[in-house]
Coordinates of C-alpha atoms in Angstrom, one line a residue:
X1 CA -16.4 1.8 6.1
X2 CA -18.5 -0.4 3.8
X3 CA -21.1 1.0 1.4
X4 CA -23.8 -1.4 0.2
X5 CA -27.5 -1.9 -0.5
X6 CA -29.5 -2.4 2.7
X7 CA -30.5 -6.0 3.7
X8 CA -34.0 -6.7 5.1
X9 CA -32.5 -6.8 8.6
X10 CA -30.8 -3.5 8.1
X11 CA -34.0 -1.9 6.9
X12 CA -35.6 -2.8 10.3
X13 CA -32.7 -1.1 12.0
X14 CA -33.1 1.9 9.7
X15 CA -36.8 2.3 10.8
X16 CA -35.7 2.3 14.4
X17 CA -33.0 4.8 13.8
X18 CA -35.4 7.0 11.9
X19 CA -37.6 7.1 14.9
X20 CA -34.7 7.9 17.2
X21 CA -33.3 10.7 15.0
X22 CA -36.3 12.2 13.3
X23 CA -38.9 11.8 16.1
X24 CA -36.8 12.1 19.2
X25 CA -33.8 14.1 18.2
X26 CA -35.2 16.5 15.6
X27 CA -38.9 16.6 16.6
X28 CA -40.0 16.1 13.1
X29 CA -42.5 13.4 14.0
X30 CA -44.4 12.5 17.2
X31 CA -42.8 9.6 19.0
X32 CA -44.3 6.1 18.3
X33 CA -45.0 3.5 20.9
X34 CA -43.2 0.9 18.8
X35 CA -40.2 3.1 18.4
X36 CA -40.2 2.6 14.7
X37 CA -40.7 5.1 11.9
X38 CA -41.7 4.2 8.4
X39 CA -44.0 5.4 5.6
X40 CA -45.8 4.2 2.5
X41 CA -42.9 5.0 0.2
X42 CA -40.7 2.4 1.9
X43 CA -42.3 -0.3 -0.2
X44 CA -40.7 1.4 -3.2
X45 CA -37.6 3.0 -1.8
X46 CA -34.0 1.9 -2.2
X47 CA -31.8 2.2 0.9
X48 CA -28.0 2.6 0.7
X49 CA -26.2 2.0 3.9
X50 CA -22.8 2.5 5.5
X51 CA -21.5 0.0 8.0
X52 CA -18.4 -0.2 10.1
X53 CA -15.9 -3.1 10.5
X54 CA -18.4 -4.8 12.9
X55 CA -21.2 -4.4 10.3
X56 CA -22.9 -1.9 12.6
X57 CA -25.0 0.7 10.7
X58 CA -23.4 4.2 10.7
X59 CA -25.5 6.0 8.1
X60 CA -28.0 5.6 5.3
X61 CA -29.8 7.4 2.5
X62 CA -33.1 6.6 0.8
X63 CA -33.9 6.8 -2.9
X64 CA -37.5 7.0 -4.3
X65 CA -37.7 5.9 -7.9
X66 CA -40.0 7.4 -10.5
X67 CA -41.9 4.0 -10.6
X68 CA -43.3 4.9 -7.1
X69 CA -45.6 7.4 -8.9
X70 CA -45.4 9.8 -5.9
X71 CA -42.6 11.3 -3.9
X72 CA -42.4 12.7 -0.4
X73 CA -42.1 16.1 -2.1
X74 CA -45.8 15.8 -3.0
X75 CA -46.7 16.3 0.7
X76 CA -45.2 19.8 0.7
X77 CA -45.4 21.2 -2.9
X78 CA -47.8 21.2 -5.7
X79 CA -46.1 19.7 -8.8
X80 CA -47.1 22.8 -10.8
X81 CA -44.7 25.0 -8.8
X82 CA -41.7 22.7 -9.1
X83 CA -39.0 24.3 -11.2
X84 CA -38.1 21.0 -12.9
X85 CA -40.0 18.4 -14.9
X86 CA -41.5 15.4 -13.0
X87 CA -40.9 12.6 -15.4
X88 CA -39.7 9.0 -15.4
X89 CA -36.1 10.1 -15.0
X90 CA -36.6 12.0 -11.7
X91 CA -35.4 10.4 -8.5
X92 CA -36.0 11.8 -5.0
X93 CA -33.1 11.5 -2.5
X94 CA -34.3 11.7 1.1
X95 CA -33.4 10.8 4.7
X96 CA -29.7 11.3 4.4
X97 CA -28.8 10.2 7.9
X98 CA -25.5 9.8 9.7
X99 CA -25.2 8.7 13.3
X100 CA -24.1 11.4 15.7
X101 CA -20.6 9.9 16.3
X102 CA -19.9 10.0 12.5
X103 CA -21.2 13.5 11.7
X104 CA -18.9 16.2 10.5
X105 CA -16.8 13.7 8.6
X106 CA -16.7 12.1 5.2
X107 CA -19.6 9.6 5.5
X108 CA -22.4 11.9 4.3
X109 CA -20.4 12.8 1.2
X110 CA -19.8 9.1 0.4
X111 CA -23.5 8.4 0.8
X112 CA -24.3 11.2 -1.6
X113 CA -21.8 9.8 -4.1
X114 CA -23.4 6.4 -3.8
X115 CA -26.9 7.9 -4.3
X116 CA -25.6 9.7 -7.5
X117 CA -24.2 6.4 -8.9
X118 CA -27.3 4.4 -8.1
X119 CA -29.5 6.9 -9.9
X120 CA -27.1 7.1 -12.8
X121 CA -27.0 3.3 -13.1
X122 CA -30.8 3.2 -13.1
X123 CA -31.1 5.6 -16.0
X124 CA -32.2 8.7 -14.0
X125 CA -31.2 12.2 -15.1
X126 CA -32.2 14.4 -12.2
X127 CA -32.2 14.2 -8.4
X128 CA -34.5 16.3 -6.2
X129 CA -35.1 16.5 -2.4
X130 CA -35.5 18.7 0.5
X131 CA -32.6 19.8 2.7
X132 CA -32.4 21.3 6.2
X133 CA -31.3 24.9 6.2
X134 CA -28.4 24.0 8.6
X135 CA -27.0 21.6 6.0
X136 CA -27.3 23.9 2.9
X137 CA -23.5 24.4 2.6
X138 CA -23.0 20.6 2.5
X139 CA -25.6 20.1 -0.2
X140 CA -24.3 23.0 -2.3
X141 CA -20.8 21.6 -2.0
X142 CA -22.2 18.3 -3.4
X143 CA -23.6 20.2 -6.4
X144 CA -27.3 20.6 -5.5
X145 CA -29.2 23.9 -6.1
X146 CA -31.8 25.4 -3.7
X147 CA -34.9 27.0 -5.2
X148 CA -36.2 29.1 -2.3
X149 CA -39.3 26.9 -1.7
X150 CA -39.5 26.0 2.0
X151 CA -41.5 23.3 3.7
X152 CA -42.1 22.4 7.4
X153 CA -42.2 19.1 9.0
X154 CA -42.8 19.2 12.8
X155 CA -40.1 21.4 14.3
X156 CA -37.9 21.2 11.2
X157 CA -37.7 23.6 8.2
X158 CA -36.6 22.3 4.8
X159 CA -35.9 23.8 1.4
X160 CA -36.4 22.3 -2.0
X161 CA -33.2 21.4 -3.9
X162 CA -32.4 19.6 -7.1
X163 CA -29.7 19.0 -9.7
X164 CA -29.3 17.2 -13.0
X165 CA -26.8 14.3 -13.0
X166 CA -24.7 16.2 -15.5
X167 CA -24.4 19.0 -12.9
X168 CA -23.6 16.6 -10.1
X169 CA -21.0 14.8 -12.2
X170 CA -19.4 18.2 -13.1
X171 CA -19.2 19.0 -9.4
X172 CA -17.8 15.6 -8.6
X173 CA -15.0 16.3 -11.2
X174 CA -14.0 19.5 -9.3
X175 CA -13.7 17.6 -6.0
X176 CA -12.1 14.5 -7.4
X177 CA -9.0 14.6 -5.1
X178 CA -11.3 14.7 -2.1
X179 CA -13.6 11.9 -3.3
X180 CA -10.6 9.8 -4.3
X181 CA -9.1 10.1 -0.9
X182 CA -12.4 9.2 0.8
X183 CA -12.8 6.2 -1.4
X184 CA -9.4 4.8 -0.4
X185 CA -10.7 4.0 3.0
X186 CA -14.0 2.7 1.8
X187 CA -15.2 -0.8 0.8
X188 CA -17.4 0.1 -2.2
X189 CA -19.7 -3.0 -2.2
X190 CA -22.4 -1.5 -4.4
X191 CA -23.3 -3.1 -7.7
X192 CA -22.0 -0.2 -9.8
X193 CA -18.7 1.6 -10.0
X194 CA -17.9 4.6 -8.0
X195 CA -16.5 6.1 -11.2
X196 CA -18.4 4.8 -14.2
X197 CA -17.6 5.5 -17.8
X198 CA -19.8 8.5 -17.9
X199 CA -17.7 10.3 -15.3
X200 CA -14.0 11.0 -15.8
X201 CA -12.3 8.5 -13.5
X202 CA -9.4 9.6 -11.2
X203 CA -6.3 7.6 -11.2
X204 CA -7.0 4.7 -8.9
X205 CA -5.1 4.6 -5.6
X206 CA -2.7 1.7 -5.3
X207 CA -4.2 -1.4 -3.6
X208 CA -3.4 -1.7 0.1
X209 CA -0.7 -4.3 0.5
X210 CA 1.9 -5.1 3.1
X211 CA 5.5 -3.9 2.7
X212 CA 5.4 -1.1 5.2
X213 CA 8.8 -2.4 6.5
X214 CA 10.5 -0.5 3.6
X215 CA 9.6 2.6 5.5
X216 CA 12.2 1.5 8.1
X217 CA 14.8 0.4 5.6
X218 CA 14.3 3.3 3.2
X219 CA 12.8 3.2 -0.2
X220 CA 15.9 5.0 -1.6
X221 CA 17.9 1.7 -1.0
X222 CA 20.9 3.6 0.5
X223 CA 20.9 1.7 3.8
X224 CA 19.9 -1.8 2.9
X225 CA 21.8 -3.1 5.9
X226 CA 18.9 -1.8 8.0
X227 CA 17.0 -5.0 6.9
X228 CA 18.8 -6.8 9.6
X229 CA 16.9 -4.8 12.2
X230 CA 13.5 -5.3 10.6
X231 CA 11.1 -8.2 10.6
X232 CA 8.9 -8.0 7.5
X233 CA 6.1 -10.3 8.7
X234 CA 3.5 -8.0 7.0
X235 CA 4.2 -9.7 3.7
X236 CA 4.2 -13.4 2.8
X237 CA 7.7 -13.5 1.4
X238 CA 9.4 -16.9 2.0
X239 CA 11.6 -17.3 5.1
X240 CA 14.1 -19.5 3.2
X241 CA 16.5 -18.4 0.4
X242 CA 16.1 -19.2 -3.3
X243 CA 17.5 -22.6 -4.4
X244 CA 21.3 -22.7 -4.3
X245 CA 21.4 -23.4 -8.0
X246 CA 19.5 -20.2 -8.7
X247 CA 21.7 -18.1 -6.4
X248 CA 24.9 -19.6 -7.9
X249 CA 23.8 -18.7 -11.5
X250 CA 22.9 -15.1 -10.4
X251 CA 26.1 -14.6 -8.5
X252 CA 28.4 -15.9 -11.2
X253 CA 26.8 -13.9 -14.1
X254 CA 25.2 -10.9 -12.3
X255 CA 27.0 -8.1 -14.2
X256 CA 26.1 -9.7 -17.5
X257 CA 22.5 -10.4 -16.4
X258 CA 22.0 -6.8 -15.4
X259 CA 23.3 -5.3 -18.6
X260 CA 21.9 -7.7 -21.1
X261 CA 18.4 -7.8 -22.7
X262 CA 16.5 -11.0 -21.9
X263 CA 15.0 -13.3 -24.5
X264 CA 12.1 -11.3 -26.0
X265 CA 9.4 -13.9 -25.4
X266 CA 10.8 -15.7 -22.3
X267 CA 11.3 -18.9 -24.3
X268 CA 13.5 -20.6 -21.7
X269 CA 11.1 -19.8 -18.9
X270 CA 8.2 -21.1 -20.9
X271 CA 10.0 -24.4 -21.5
X272 CA 11.0 -24.7 -17.8
X273 CA 7.4 -24.1 -16.6
X274 CA 6.0 -26.6 -19.1
X275 CA 8.5 -29.3 -18.0
X276 CA 8.0 -28.7 -14.3
X277 CA 4.2 -28.5 -14.4
X278 CA 3.2 -30.7 -17.3
X279 CA 1.3 -28.0 -19.0
X280 CA 1.9 -27.4 -22.8
X281 CA 3.7 -24.1 -23.5
X282 CA 0.7 -23.1 -25.7
X283 CA -1.4 -23.0 -22.6
X284 CA 0.9 -20.6 -20.8
X285 CA 1.5 -16.9 -20.6
X286 CA 4.0 -15.3 -18.3
X287 CA 4.1 -12.0 -16.4
X288 CA 6.1 -9.9 -13.9
X289 CA 4.2 -11.3 -10.9
X290 CA 0.6 -12.3 -10.6
X291 CA -0.6 -8.7 -10.3
X292 CA 0.7 -8.1 -13.9
X293 CA -1.4 -11.0 -15.1
X294 CA -4.4 -9.9 -13.2
X295 CA -4.3 -6.4 -14.6
X296 CA -3.6 -7.6 -18.1
X297 CA -6.3 -10.3 -18.2
X298 CA -9.1 -8.5 -16.4
X299 CA -8.8 -5.3 -18.3
X300 CA -9.0 -7.3 -21.5
X301 CA -11.9 -9.6 -20.5
X302 CA -14.1 -7.2 -18.5
X303 CA -15.9 -4.0 -19.0
X304 CA -17.9 -1.8 -16.6
X305 CA -21.0 -3.9 -17.5
X306 CA -19.4 -7.1 -16.4
X307 CA -20.5 -9.2 -13.4
X308 CA -17.9 -10.8 -11.2
X309 CA -18.2 -13.1 -8.2
X310 CA -15.5 -12.7 -5.5
X311 CA -15.1 -14.4 -2.1
X312 CA -14.8 -12.0 0.9
X313 CA -12.2 -12.0 2.3
X314 CA -9.9 -12.3 -0.7
X315 CA -6.5 -11.0 -1.9
X316 CA -6.9 -7.3 -2.1
X317 CA -5.6 -6.8 -5.6
X318 CA -8.7 -8.4 -7.0
X319 CA -11.3 -6.1 -5.5
X320 CA -9.0 -3.1 -6.4
X321 CA -8.7 -4.0 -10.1
X322 CA -12.4 -4.9 -10.5
X323 CA -13.8 -1.9 -8.7
X324 CA -11.2 0.9 -9.3
X325 CA -9.6 -0.1 -12.6
X326 CA -12.2 -1.9 -14.6
X327 CA -15.2 -0.4 -12.7
X328 CA -17.4 -3.5 -13.0
X329 CA -20.0 -5.0 -10.7
X330 CA -18.6 -7.2 -8.0
X331 CA -20.8 -9.6 -6.0
X332 CA -19.2 -10.6 -2.7
X333 CA -19.5 -14.1 -1.5
X334 CA -19.2 -13.7 2.3
X335 CA -17.1 -16.1 4.2
X336 CA -17.2 -16.3 8.0
X337 CA -14.9 -17.3 10.8
X338 CA -17.8 -19.2 12.5
X339 CA -17.7 -21.5 9.4
X340 CA -13.9 -21.7 9.5
X341 CA -13.7 -19.4 6.4
X342 CA -14.8 -22.3 4.2
X343 CA -16.5 -21.9 0.8
X344 CA -20.0 -23.1 0.4
X345 CA -19.2 -25.3 -2.6
X346 CA -22.9 -26.2 -3.3
X347 CA -23.9 -22.5 -3.3
X348 CA -20.9 -21.5 -5.4
X349 CA -21.6 -24.3 -8.0
X350 CA -25.2 -23.0 -8.3
X351 CA -24.0 -19.4 -8.8
X352 CA -21.4 -20.2 -11.5
X353 CA -23.9 -22.4 -13.3
X354 CA -26.5 -19.5 -13.5
X355 CA -24.8 -17.6 -16.4
X356 CA -25.0 -14.4 -14.4
X357 CA -21.2 -13.9 -14.0
X358 CA -18.5 -13.2 -16.5
X359 CA -15.8 -14.2 -14.0
X360 CA -15.5 -16.0 -10.7
X361 CA -12.3 -15.7 -8.7
X362 CA -11.2 -18.3 -6.1
X363 CA -7.9 -18.3 -4.1
X364 CA -6.6 -21.8 -3.5
X365 CA -5.5 -21.9 -0.7
X366 CA -7.3 -18.7 0.3
X367 CA -5.3 -15.6 1.3
X368 CA -5.8 -14.1 3.9
X369 CA -8.0 -16.8 5.6
X370 CA -5.5 -19.6 5.0
X371 CA -8.1 -22.3 4.3
X372 CA -7.9 -24.9 1.6
X373 CA -11.0 -26.1 -0.5
X374 CA -10.7 -29.8 -1.4
X375 CA -9.6 -30.1 -5.0
X376 CA -12.6 -32.4 -5.8
X377 CA -15.0 -29.6 -4.9
X378 CA -13.2 -27.1 -7.1
X379 CA -13.3 -29.6 -10.0
X380 CA -17.1 -29.9 -9.4
X381 CA -17.4 -26.1 -9.5
X382 CA -15.4 -25.9 -12.7
X383 CA -17.6 -28.6 -14.3
X384 CA -20.7 -26.7 -13.3
X385 CA -19.6 -23.3 -14.6
X386 CA -21.7 -21.8 -17.4
X387 CA -19.9 -21.4 -20.7
X388 CA -19.8 -17.6 -20.4
X389 CA -18.2 -17.7 -16.9
X390 CA -14.4 -17.8 -16.6
X391 CA -13.1 -19.4 -13.4
X392 CA -9.9 -17.9 -12.2
X393 CA -8.0 -20.0 -9.6
X394 CA -5.2 -18.2 -7.8
X395 CA -2.7 -20.9 -6.6
X396 CA 0.1 -18.6 -5.3
X397 CA 0.5 -20.8 -2.2
X398 CA -0.7 -24.2 -3.3
X399 CA 2.8 -25.8 -3.3
X400 CA 3.0 -25.4 0.4
X401 CA 0.3 -28.0 0.7
X402 CA 1.3 -30.1 -2.3
X403 CA 1.2 -29.9 -6.1
X404 CA -1.4 -32.6 -6.1
X405 CA -4.0 -30.0 -5.0
X406 CA -3.4 -27.9 -8.1
X407 CA -5.9 -27.6 -10.9
X408 CA -3.3 -26.9 -13.6
X409 CA -3.6 -30.3 -15.3
X410 CA -7.2 -29.5 -16.1
X411 CA -6.8 -26.3 -18.0
X412 CA -6.9 -28.1 -21.3
X413 CA -10.1 -29.9 -20.5
X414 CA -12.2 -27.0 -19.2
X415 CA -12.7 -24.1 -21.6
X416 CA -13.2 -21.5 -19.0
X417 CA -10.6 -22.6 -16.4
X418 CA -7.5 -20.4 -15.7
X419 CA -4.9 -21.1 -13.0
X420 CA -2.6 -18.3 -11.9
X421 CA 0.7 -19.3 -10.4
X422 CA 3.2 -17.0 -8.8
X423 CA 6.9 -18.0 -8.5
X424 CA 7.4 -15.3 -5.9
X425 CA 6.2 -16.8 -2.6
X426 CA 6.9 -20.6 -2.8
X427 CA 10.2 -20.2 -4.7
X428 CA 11.5 -17.2 -2.6
X429 CA 11.6 -15.0 -5.7
X430 CA 9.3 -12.1 -4.6
X431 CA 11.9 -9.5 -5.6
X432 CA 12.4 -11.1 -9.0
X433 CA 8.7 -10.8 -10.0
X434 CA 7.8 -13.8 -12.1
X435 CA 4.5 -15.6 -12.6
X436 CA 2.4 -17.4 -15.2
X437 CA -1.2 -18.1 -16.1
X438 CA -2.3 -21.5 -17.4
X439 CA -5.5 -21.6 -19.4
X440 CA -7.3 -22.6 -22.7
X441 CA -5.0 -22.4 -25.6
X442 CA -7.1 -20.0 -27.7
X443 CA -7.6 -17.5 -24.9
X444 CA -4.0 -17.7 -23.8
X445 CA -2.9 -16.9 -27.4
X446 CA -4.9 -13.7 -27.2
X447 CA -3.3 -12.7 -23.9
X448 CA 0.1 -13.4 -25.4
X449 CA -0.6 -10.9 -28.1
X450 CA -1.3 -8.4 -25.3
X451 CA 2.0 -9.2 -23.5
X452 CA 4.9 -6.8 -24.2
X453 CA 8.3 -8.1 -25.1
X454 CA 10.7 -8.6 -22.2
X455 CA 7.8 -9.0 -19.8
X456 CA 10.1 -10.7 -17.3
X457 CA 13.6 -9.5 -16.5
X458 CA 16.6 -11.6 -17.4
X459 CA 17.6 -12.2 -13.7
X460 CA 14.1 -13.3 -13.0
X461 CA 14.0 -15.6 -16.0
X462 CA 17.3 -17.2 -15.0
X463 CA 16.3 -17.5 -11.3
X464 CA 12.9 -19.0 -12.3
X465 CA 14.4 -21.6 -14.6
X466 CA 16.8 -22.9 -12.0
X467 CA 14.2 -22.7 -9.2
X468 CA 11.7 -24.8 -11.1
X469 CA 14.3 -27.5 -11.5
X470 CA 15.2 -27.6 -7.7
X471 CA 12.2 -29.7 -6.6
X472 CA 14.0 -31.5 -3.8
X473 CA 15.3 -28.3 -2.2
X474 CA 11.9 -26.5 -2.2
X475 CA 10.0 -29.6 -1.0
X476 CA 12.1 -29.7 2.1
X477 CA 11.6 -25.9 2.7
X478 CA 7.8 -26.2 2.3
X479 CA 7.7 -29.1 4.8
X480 CA 9.8 -27.2 7.3
X481 CA 7.4 -24.2 7.0
X482 CA 4.6 -26.3 8.5
X483 CA 6.8 -27.2 11.5
X484 CA 7.9 -23.5 12.0
X485 CA 4.3 -22.4 11.7
X486 CA 3.1 -24.9 14.3
X487 CA 5.8 -23.9 16.8
X488 CA 5.2 -20.2 16.3
X489 CA 1.4 -20.7 16.9
X490 CA 2.1 -22.7 20.1
X491 CA 4.5 -20.0 21.4
X492 CA 2.0 -17.2 20.7
X493 CA -0.9 -19.1 22.4
X494 CA 1.3 -19.6 25.4
X495 CA 2.6 -16.0 25.5
X496 CA -0.5 -14.0 24.6
X497 CA -3.3 -14.7 27.0
X498 CA -6.7 -14.0 25.7
X499 CA -5.6 -14.1 22.0
X500 CA -6.8 -16.8 19.6
X501 CA -4.3 -18.1 17.0
X502 CA -5.4 -19.8 13.8
X503 CA -2.9 -21.5 11.5
X504 CA -3.2 -21.3 7.8
X505 CA -2.2 -24.2 5.5
X506 CA 0.7 -22.1 4.1
X507 CA 3.3 -19.7 5.5
X508 CA 1.2 -17.5 7.9
X509 CA -1.1 -17.5 10.8
X510 CA -3.9 -15.3 12.1
X511 CA -3.9 -13.7 15.5
X512 CA -7.2 -12.5 16.9
X513 CA -6.9 -10.0 19.7
X514 CA -9.3 -9.9 22.6
X515 CA -12.2 -7.4 22.1
X516 CA -11.1 -5.6 25.4
X517 CA -7.5 -5.3 24.1
X518 CA -5.8 -3.1 21.5
X519 CA -7.2 -3.0 18.0
X520 CA -5.1 -4.5 15.2
X521 CA -4.1 -1.0 14.0
X522 CA -2.8 -0.1 17.4
X523 CA -0.9 -3.3 17.8
X524 CA 0.7 -3.0 14.3
X525 CA 1.7 0.6 15.1
X526 CA 3.3 -0.4 18.4
X527 CA 5.1 -3.3 16.7
X528 CA 6.3 -1.2 13.8
X529 CA 7.9 1.2 16.3
X530 CA 10.1 -1.8 17.3
X531 CA 10.9 -2.9 13.8
X532 CA 8.3 -5.6 13.7
X533 CA 5.8 -5.2 10.8
X534 CA 2.5 -7.1 10.9
X535 CA -0.6 -7.0 8.7
X536 CA -3.7 -5.4 10.0
X537 CA -6.6 -7.1 8.1
X538 CA -9.2 -4.4 8.7
X539 CA -8.3 -2.1 5.7
X540 CA -9.2 -4.6 3.0
X541 CA -12.4 -6.2 4.4
X542 CA -15.0 -5.9 7.2
X543 CA -15.1 -9.7 7.6
X544 CA -12.3 -9.8 10.2
X545 CA -13.4 -6.8 12.2
X546 CA -10.8 -4.5 13.8
X547 CA -8.9 -7.0 16.0
X548 CA -7.3 -9.5 13.5
X549 CA -3.6 -9.6 12.5
X550 CA -1.9 -11.7 9.9
X551 CA 1.7 -12.8 10.7
X552 CA 4.1 -14.4 8.2
X553 CA 6.1 -17.4 9.3
X554 CA 9.8 -16.8 9.5
X555 CA 12.9 -18.8 10.4
X556 CA 13.0 -20.2 14.0
X557 CA 15.2 -17.4 15.4
X558 CA 13.1 -14.6 13.8
X559 CA 9.9 -16.3 15.0
X560 CA 11.3 -16.1 18.6
X561 CA 11.9 -12.4 18.1
X562 CA 8.3 -12.0 17.0
X563 CA 7.0 -13.7 20.1
X564 CA 9.3 -11.7 22.4
X565 CA 8.3 -8.4 20.8
X566 CA 4.6 -9.1 21.0
X567 CA 4.9 -10.3 24.6
X568 CA 6.5 -7.1 25.6
X569 CA 3.8 -5.0 23.8
X570 CA 1.0 -6.9 25.5
X571 CA 2.7 -6.6 28.9
X572 CA 2.8 -2.8 28.5
X573 CA -0.9 -2.6 27.3
X574 CA -2.2 -5.0 30.0

């Protein structure tokens, strides 16, 4: 479920739903011939909406600000009898509405939380409204107090209720575990945090990633031989082994590598990265994977008041850190399948030039869409960026399409350009956890000060140094990946009638299931029961809907097993 501010199109849908529910279902108003219900306050009101994976409206709530000068409460009560002040910090919450199929669940509570955060962000200190008698337990559970003053609207009886934001936040604290659980399944796309600084934040839930295959192997690592029966196509780990030189060094010296402290500042790894990439060591900082660098940099650069521009879809760790760890405002730049998931470079250049954003994040090539933006367009965007806007380019998979596409060589020439490179995927070192960030020397020096000693393990440093030197080996592996991907795509198209297959430019492809067939979640569950783990794309974005699956490319024999398993599943569900 996605929570966001209503668009003009969604407002029209809201007016039709208001007629359907409040006129036809509840009998609060007489039916209108145009089947549309609105009022004078709608020119002032803010609407927050909940939409499903198909962007269909599932619920909404309306907020009347104090600048409206009147509230719907004024129709029912004289202000003199109201047991709270009517001032420029009072907001009215009204028309909390959930479609019948979603009632009795969590959606109403999420909409109330969204309303609370909107009023808080706007500087309000009190919420008031009228609630139906039948829903009093729900409103009281949310922290609202009833005052015994009743009002009638058509066939419906309401009662006046209110609470200060301090009271509502205190109530939110007591039900934090519930709200945290609800937020895990929610795409919070509102321009303020679900847990701002004024409310004690719960520990954020981990970001949704792949890796469910370890459920079959066992996270206690006692039966690692089970890996032979599992296909881990839900993560984008390389199908090939690390370079022979890296494996030889690890095998020969493994006992010593495990018991010995690594170089404190990863000096050898810095030198190897600089030599391989042509970037001065003073422009580099290393970390235990790209997520380490994301957490370290973003929590240093950003505050809850920051504004960040992020494509949608995008690698899930970014939205997680921005929304649930930093708590800043994230503006989504929607991409669409109809436009082949391509960035609108002109629009993006305008946005980063505006000075509105503290950070803009781009994934190059994009994960999970698998598209590549031409390097020249990214350079133009970097040149257009306002001095206050940092541009973060995630190049975890760029080597699959060629190092000439990388923006690393430009980090010294653009003061706000940062390029994040993981050694995990393209060098087959996901288990080692090693990555680096290239950027302006002065800013990188500050991040180095925030880097703990021994940030990368000794086995990972040794493997990384040898891998970076094995250019010929990896170049062949990357080229073979394209062949394996094309063959897998062709086999799936032939075997799975009614499905669409889109190849990425890296080591995965996207499988779109027919609308009349199983949802991605159902397919992934059926496949997991057979030891085949795939990635359902619905939990991290609504842009793919509920019928899109990402499949990592494996070796030829494993790819044939993937096709065979999916063919059997589709035959059983046909």
